[in-house]
Amino acid sequence: QVQVVESGGGSAQAGGSLRLTCAASGPTYSRYCMGWFRQVPGKEREGVASIHTSTDRTTYADFVKDRFTISQDSAKRTVYLQMSSLKPEDTAMYYCAGAYSPYGLCSVIEPDYNYWGQGTQVTVSS
């Protein structure tokens, strides 16, 4: 089991950058998928990026490739989402999520995750 808490959201101009942080706590951090998801009111939550805590393998949604980077500091049990070249359509509530996974590679599919944070709002203005 893992608990996650997001931080780092806020406002940015189009073309700007923000870094989101997800702090994980619990009995273990090894062999976990940690993912970032986002949701706009009235729409389904969509996967953004994920990282496996033991292999460092990453997965990205096509719409954020080359703009967003997911990384981790395993010693701090912290996962980051560096967002660059932000667009107004990146405006959303961003959620961190976790799930135990012995397989070494993670998805960005919501049903694959069972531990969720409360979210942090990101607003990008044009």
Coordinates of N, CA and C in Angstrom, one line a residue, residues 4-10 19-23 36 78-81 94 96 119-122:
V4 N -0.2 8.8 -1.6 CA 0.5 9.8 -2.4 C -0.1 11.1 -2.2
V5 N 0.7 12.2 -2.2 CA 0.3 13.5 -2.1 C 0.9 14.4 -3.1
E6 N 0.1 15.1 -3.9 CA 0.6 15.9 -5.0 C 0.8 17.4 -4.5
S7 N 1.7 18.0 -5.2 CA 2.0 19.5 -5.0 C 2.6 20.0 -6.2
G8 N 2.6 21.4 -6.3 CA 3.3 22.0 -7.4 C 2.5 22.6 -8.5
G9 N 1.2 22.4 -8.4 CA 0.3 22.9 -9.4 C 0.2 24.5 -9.2
G10 N -0.4 25.1 -10.2 CA -0.5 26.5 -10.2 C -0.9 27.0 -11.6
R19 N 6.5 22.2 -12.6 CA 6.9 20.9 -12.1 C 6.0 20.5 -11.0
L20 N 5.4 19.3 -11.2 CA 4.5 18.7 -10.2 C 5.3 17.7 -9.4
T21 N 5.0 17.6 -8.1 CA 5.7 16.6 -7.2 C 4.6 15.7 -6.6
C22 N 5.0 14.4 -6.5 CA 4.2 13.4 -5.9 C 5.0 12.7 -4.8
A23 N 4.7 12.9 -3.5 CA 5.4 12.3 -2.4 C 4.6 11.1 -2.0
W36 N 1.0 9.7 -13.5 CA 0.3 11.0 -13.5 C -0.9 10.9 -14.4
T78 N 9.9 10.2 -4.2 CA 9.2 11.3 -4.8 C 9.2 11.1 -6.3
V79 N 8.1 11.4 -6.9 CA 8.0 11.4 -8.4 C 7.7 12.8 -8.9
Y80 N 8.3 13.1 -10.0 CA 8.1 14.5 -10.5 C 7.5 14.4 -11.9
L81 N 6.8 15.4 -12.3 CA 6.3 15.6 -13.7 C 6.7 17.0 -14.1
Y94 N -4.5 17.6 -12.0 CA -3.5 16.5 -12.2 C -3.5 15.6 -10.9
C96 N -1.7 12.1 -9.0 CA -0.7 11.1 -8.9 C -1.4 9.8 -8.4
G119 N -5.1 15.4 -5.9 CA -5.0 16.2 -7.1 C -4.4 17.6 -6.9
T120 N -3.8 18.2 -7.9 CA -3.3 19.5 -7.9 C -3.7 20.2 -9.2
Q121 N -4.2 21.4 -9.1 CA -4.8 22.1 -10.2 C -3.7 22.8 -11.0
V122 N -3.7 22.6 -12.3 CA -2.8 23.3 -13.3 C -3.7 24.1 -14.2

